[in-house]
């Protein structure tokens, strides 16, 4: 099937790269199945996909925690398996599960980050913890799950990393904290000319903060486009509607808010006037793509250039 969307041109600089990355875990689970991906410098990229799609596995490959079975990953051109300290020095990583040290206070974690990470600046971390009224003297074991995530995110901000790799950073945050963190992240990324990739299932978060959308499904990349392009190139109609636009391609069918069946279509942007279809929201683009990723498991667009 010919792709209607061309991948946006990367200006020769990718903060994170994956080349033909496959990961097969012991027991035979194929978590990643030939991922080619460039995260352009300066972008804030949403990594989306159903549970088990391979998002965390890919992120862990970039930080050198999971070794690809084949293919390669790079952080600003550095292979984390060849030079882990140099790769990690450029990354601010927050794992899906908070990984705080037992028996240490919040302040201990700030001090530890300062001693382990060159250039760590405790200022932004302390400011964020202060805003959230998280006491520095509290043992992190006694914090709530959301507060633990907040500590991890606040520590990541202090790294002034060149690229933030945030695995569902907002999942356990309350709505106000979510919104605040996204503002802080966007400001930090823009101020430092940094890059961020964050996995999320929450589409309002993606709309608020991200400029690029990557969808994984079944360990494969099924979409990789700027968010504006994702919206402008898709249309929605009822499952029965047949567009008049020549070359329109059905992507996936999913339930609408009232239980009706809707189909997402990929159409050329200049044919936005098809009477059978209306504009798609980002949520509908993602729902249609997720539906498509269930079956068949083939890439539809955004192939690497
Ligand atoms: N350590 C492991 N050993 C064996 N299989 C694993 C391991 N880690 C992940 N998997 C499997 O790899 C696949 C991808 O998992 P991964 O955690 O990357 O998905 P995900 O997209 O992050 O999902 P979620 O949205 O639930 O966080 C899943 O089928 C999972 O069961
Ligand atoms: Mg995950």
Coordinates of C-alpha atoms and ligand atoms in Angstrom, one line a residue:
X1 CA 0.0 0.0 0.0
X2 CA 1.5 3.3 -1.0
X3 CA 2.0 5.7 1.9
X4 CA 0.2 9.0 1.5
X5 CA 2.2 10.7 4.2
X6 CA 5.9 11.1 3.7
X7 CA 8.0 11.1 6.9
X8 CA 9.0 14.6 7.7
X9 CA 12.6 15.4 6.8
X10 CA 15.0 15.0 9.6
X11 CA 17.6 17.7 9.4
X12 CA 20.4 15.2 9.6
X13 CA 20.3 15.3 13.4
X14 CA 18.5 12.7 15.4
X15 CA 18.7 12.7 19.2
X16 CA 17.6 9.0 19.3
X17 CA 17.9 6.5 16.6
X18 CA 16.8 2.9 16.1
X19 CA 17.9 0.8 13.1
X20 CA 16.1 -2.5 12.4
X21 CA 15.8 -3.0 16.2
X22 CA 14.4 -6.4 17.2
X23 CA 14.1 -7.7 20.7
X24 CA 13.1 -11.2 21.6
X25 CA 12.8 -11.9 25.3
X26 CA 13.6 -15.2 26.8
X27 CA 10.5 -17.3 26.4
X28 CA 10.1 -16.2 22.8
X29 CA 8.1 -12.9 23.2
X30 CA 9.0 -10.7 20.3
X31 CA 8.7 -7.2 21.9
X32 CA 10.2 -5.3 19.0
X33 CA 10.2 -6.5 15.4
X34 CA 12.3 -4.3 13.2
X35 CA 12.0 -0.7 14.4
X36 CA 13.5 2.1 12.3
X37 CA 13.1 5.4 14.0
X38 CA 14.7 8.9 14.3
X39 CA 13.6 11.2 17.1
X40 CA 14.6 14.6 15.7
X41 CA 16.6 17.0 17.8
X42 CA 14.3 19.6 19.4
X43 CA 11.1 17.6 19.1
X44 CA 8.8 16.5 21.9
X45 CA 7.6 13.2 20.7
X46 CA 4.7 11.0 21.9
X47 CA 5.2 7.3 21.9
X48 CA 1.9 5.6 21.8
X49 CA 0.7 2.1 21.4
X50 CA -1.4 -0.6 23.1
X51 CA -0.2 -2.4 26.2
X52 CA 2.6 -4.7 25.2
X53 CA 3.4 -2.8 22.0
X54 CA 7.1 -2.5 22.9
X55 CA 7.3 1.2 24.1
X56 CA 9.1 0.5 27.4
X57 CA 11.4 -2.1 25.7
X58 CA 12.5 0.5 23.1
X59 CA 13.0 3.2 25.7
X60 CA 15.1 0.7 27.8
X61 CA 17.2 -0.1 24.7
X62 CA 18.1 3.6 24.3
X63 CA 19.2 3.8 28.0
X64 CA 21.1 0.6 27.7
X65 CA 18.9 -1.5 30.0
X66 CA 17.7 -3.9 27.3
X67 CA 20.0 -5.1 24.6
X68 CA 18.5 -5.5 21.2
X69 CA 18.6 -9.0 19.8
X70 CA 19.5 -7.5 16.5
X71 CA 19.8 -4.0 15.0
X72 CA 21.2 -1.0 16.8
X73 CA 20.2 2.0 18.9
X74 CA 22.0 5.3 19.3
X75 CA 21.8 8.4 21.5
X76 CA 23.3 11.4 19.6
X77 CA 25.1 8.8 17.5
X78 CA 26.5 7.0 20.6
X79 CA 25.7 3.3 20.9
X80 CA 24.7 2.8 24.6
X81 CA 26.1 -0.7 24.4
X82 CA 29.6 0.5 23.4
X83 CA 29.8 3.6 25.6
X84 CA 27.1 3.6 28.2
X85 CA 28.4 6.4 30.4
X86 CA 28.5 8.8 27.4
X87 CA 25.0 7.9 26.3
X88 CA 23.6 8.1 29.8
X89 CA 25.2 11.4 30.3
X90 CA 23.0 12.8 27.6
X91 CA 19.7 11.2 28.8
X92 CA 17.2 12.1 31.5
X93 CA 15.3 8.8 31.9
X94 CA 12.3 8.1 34.1
X95 CA 11.2 4.5 34.1
X96 CA 7.6 3.4 34.0
X97 CA 7.9 2.0 37.6
X98 CA 9.5 4.5 40.0
X99 CA 13.0 3.3 41.0
X100 CA 13.9 5.0 44.2
X101 CA 16.3 3.7 46.7
X102 CA 14.9 2.1 49.8
X103 CA 15.7 3.8 53.1
X104 CA 16.8 7.1 51.5
X105 CA 15.0 10.4 51.9
X106 CA 14.0 12.7 49.1
X107 CA 17.0 15.0 50.0
X108 CA 19.3 11.9 49.9
X109 CA 18.1 11.3 46.3
X110 CA 18.8 14.9 45.3
X111 CA 22.3 14.6 46.9
X112 CA 22.9 11.2 45.2
X113 CA 21.9 12.6 41.8
X114 CA 24.4 15.4 42.4
X115 CA 27.2 13.0 43.1
X116 CA 26.4 10.5 40.3
X117 CA 25.5 12.8 37.5
X118 CA 27.9 15.4 36.2
X119 CA 26.4 18.8 35.8
X120 CA 23.3 18.0 37.9
X121 CA 21.6 21.2 39.0
X122 CA 19.5 20.7 42.2
X123 CA 17.7 24.1 41.7
X124 CA 14.9 23.0 39.3
X125 CA 14.5 19.7 41.3
X126 CA 14.1 21.5 44.6
X127 CA 11.8 24.1 43.1
X128 CA 9.5 21.5 41.7
X129 CA 9.5 19.5 44.9
X130 CA 8.8 22.7 46.8
X131 CA 5.8 23.5 44.5
X132 CA 4.4 20.1 45.2
X133 CA 5.0 20.3 49.0
X134 CA 7.0 17.1 49.0
X135 CA 9.1 17.2 52.1
X136 CA 12.8 16.7 51.4
X137 CA 13.3 14.9 54.7
X138 CA 10.6 12.2 54.0
X139 CA 11.7 8.6 53.3
X140 CA 10.7 7.9 49.7
X141 CA 9.2 4.6 50.8
X142 CA 6.5 6.5 52.6
X143 CA 5.5 8.6 49.6
X144 CA 2.4 7.9 47.6
X145 CA 2.8 6.4 44.2
X146 CA 2.2 9.7 42.5
X147 CA 4.6 11.5 44.8
X148 CA 7.3 8.9 44.0
X149 CA 6.7 9.6 40.3
X150 CA 7.0 13.3 41.0
X151 CA 10.3 12.8 42.7
X152 CA 11.6 10.9 39.7
X153 CA 10.4 13.6 37.3
X154 CA 11.9 16.4 39.5
X155 CA 15.2 14.6 39.5
X156 CA 15.1 14.3 35.7
X157 CA 14.6 18.0 35.4
X158 CA 17.8 18.7 37.4
X159 CA 19.9 16.8 34.9
X160 CA 19.4 19.4 32.1
X161 CA 19.6 16.4 29.8
X162 CA 20.0 16.7 26.1
X163 CA 17.2 14.2 25.7
X164 CA 14.5 13.1 28.1
X165 CA 13.2 9.6 27.8
X166 CA 10.0 9.5 30.0
X167 CA 8.1 6.2 30.2
X168 CA 4.5 7.1 31.1
X169 CA 5.6 9.9 33.3
X170 CA 2.1 11.2 33.9
X171 CA 0.2 8.0 34.6
X172 CA 0.0 8.3 38.3
X173 CA -0.1 12.1 38.5
X174 CA -3.2 14.1 39.5
X175 CA -4.6 16.3 36.7
X176 CA -3.1 19.6 38.0
X177 CA 0.3 18.0 38.5
X178 CA 0.1 16.5 35.0
X179 CA -0.6 19.8 33.4
X180 CA 2.0 21.6 35.5
X181 CA 4.7 19.0 34.7
X182 CA 4.0 19.2 31.0
X183 CA 4.5 23.0 31.1
X184 CA 7.7 22.6 33.1
X185 CA 8.9 19.9 30.7
X186 CA 8.1 22.0 27.6
X187 CA 9.8 25.0 29.0
X188 CA 12.9 23.0 30.1
X189 CA 13.2 21.4 26.6
X190 CA 12.8 24.7 24.8
X191 CA 15.1 26.6 27.1
X192 CA 17.9 24.0 26.7
X193 CA 17.3 23.1 23.0
X194 CA 16.7 19.6 24.3
X195 CA 14.5 16.8 23.0
X196 CA 12.0 14.6 24.7
X197 CA 10.2 11.3 24.0
X198 CA 7.4 10.4 26.3
X199 CA 5.1 7.4 26.2
X200 CA 1.5 8.0 27.2
X201 CA -2.0 6.7 26.9
X202 CA -3.5 10.1 27.7
X203 CA -4.2 11.9 24.5
X204 CA -4.9 15.3 26.1
X205 CA -1.3 15.2 27.5
X206 CA 0.0 14.5 24.0
X207 CA -2.0 17.4 22.5
X208 CA -0.7 19.7 25.1
X209 CA 3.0 19.0 24.9
X210 CA 4.0 17.0 21.9
X211 CA 4.7 18.0 18.3
X212 CA 5.4 14.5 16.9
X213 CA 3.5 11.2 17.1
X214 CA 5.0 7.7 16.9
X215 CA 2.6 4.8 17.2
X216 CA 3.9 1.3 17.9
X217 CA 1.8 -1.8 17.5
X218 CA 2.9 -5.4 18.0
X219 CA 6.5 -4.4 18.1
X220 CA 6.4 -2.5 14.8
X221 CA 6.2 1.2 13.9
X222 CA 2.9 2.0 12.4
X223 CA 2.9 5.8 12.3
X224 CA 5.7 8.4 12.6
X225 CA 4.6 12.0 11.7
X226 CA 4.3 15.5 13.1
X227 CA 1.0 15.8 15.1
X228 CA -0.3 18.5 12.8
X229 CA 0.2 16.2 9.8
X230 CA -1.4 13.3 11.6
X231 CA -4.6 15.4 12.0
X232 CA -4.6 17.0 8.6
X233 CA -4.2 13.8 6.7
X234 CA -6.9 11.8 8.4
X235 CA -10.7 11.9 8.1
X236 CA -13.5 10.1 10.0
X237 CA -16.8 8.7 8.8
X238 CA -19.3 6.1 10.0
X239 CA -18.2 2.6 9.3
X240 CA -20.6 2.4 6.4
X241 CA -19.6 5.7 4.8
X242 CA -17.7 5.4 1.5
X243 CA -15.6 8.5 0.7
X244 CA -15.6 9.9 -2.8
X245 CA -12.0 10.8 -2.6
X246 CA -9.9 8.7 -5.0
X247 CA -7.1 6.9 -3.2
X248 CA -8.6 7.3 0.3
X249 CA -7.4 4.4 2.4
X250 CA -9.3 2.9 5.4
X251 CA -7.0 2.7 8.5
X252 CA -9.1 1.2 11.3
X253 CA -12.6 1.0 12.7
X254 CA -13.2 1.8 16.4
X255 CA -16.2 2.6 18.6
X256 CA -17.4 6.3 18.8
X257 CA -18.6 7.9 22.1
X258 CA -22.1 6.6 21.6
X259 CA -21.1 3.1 20.6
X260 CA -21.4 3.8 16.9
X261 CA -18.7 2.3 14.7
X262 CA -16.4 4.9 13.1
X263 CA -13.7 4.4 10.5
X264 CA -10.5 6.4 10.2
X265 CA -9.4 7.2 6.7
X266 CA -6.1 8.4 5.3
X267 CA -6.8 11.0 2.7
X268 CA -4.6 13.5 0.8
X269 CA -4.8 16.8 2.7
X270 CA -5.9 18.7 -0.4
X271 CA -9.1 16.5 -0.4
X272 CA -10.4 17.7 2.9
X273 CA -13.9 18.4 1.4
X274 CA -15.1 14.8 1.0
X275 CA -18.8 15.0 2.0
X276 CA -18.9 11.6 3.5
X277 CA -16.1 12.3 6.0
X278 CA -15.3 14.9 8.6
X279 CA -12.0 16.1 10.2
X280 CA -10.4 13.7 12.7
X281 CA -9.4 14.6 16.2
X282 CA -6.0 13.4 17.5
X283 CA -7.9 11.0 19.7
X284 CA -9.6 9.5 16.6
X285 CA -6.3 9.3 14.7
X286 CA -4.8 7.3 17.6
X287 CA -7.9 5.1 18.1
X288 CA -8.0 4.3 14.3
X289 CA -4.3 3.5 14.3
X290 CA -4.5 1.4 17.4
X291 CA -7.4 -0.6 15.8
X292 CA -5.3 -1.0 12.7
X293 CA -2.3 -2.2 14.7
X294 CA -4.2 -5.2 16.0
X295 CA -4.6 -6.7 12.6
X296 CA -3.0 -7.0 10.2
X297 CA 0.4 -6.2 11.8
X298 CA 1.9 -4.3 8.9
X299 CA 3.3 -0.8 8.8
X300 CA 1.0 1.6 7.1
X301 CA 2.9 4.8 6.8
X302 CA 5.8 6.9 8.1
X303 CA 8.4 4.5 6.7
X304 CA 11.9 5.6 7.4
X305 CA 13.4 7.6 4.6
Ligands
LIG1 N1 11.6 -8.8 30.9 C1 10.7 -9.4 30.1 N2 10.7 -10.7 29.9 C2 9.8 -11.3 29.0 N3 8.9 -10.5 28.3 C3 8.9 -9.2 28.5 C4 9.8 -8.5 29.4 N4 9.5 -7.2 29.3 C5 8.5 -7.0 28.4 N5 8.1 -8.2 27.9 C6 7.1 -8.4 26.9 O1 7.5 -7.6 25.8 C7 6.3 -7.1 25.2 C8 6.4 -5.6 25.2 O2 6.5 -5.1 26.5 P1 6.7 -3.5 26.9 O3 6.8 -3.4 28.3 O4 7.8 -3.0 26.0 O5 5.3 -2.9 26.3 P2 4.7 -1.4 26.5 O6 4.3 -1.0 25.1 O7 5.6 -0.6 27.3 O8 3.3 -1.7 27.3 P3 2.5 -0.9 28.4 O9 1.7 0.1 27.7 O10 1.7 -1.9 29.1 O11 3.6 -0.2 29.3 C9 5.1 -7.6 26.0 O12 4.5 -8.7 25.4 C10 5.8 -8.0 27.3 O13 5.0 -9.1 27.9
LIG2 MG1 5.4 0.3 29.1

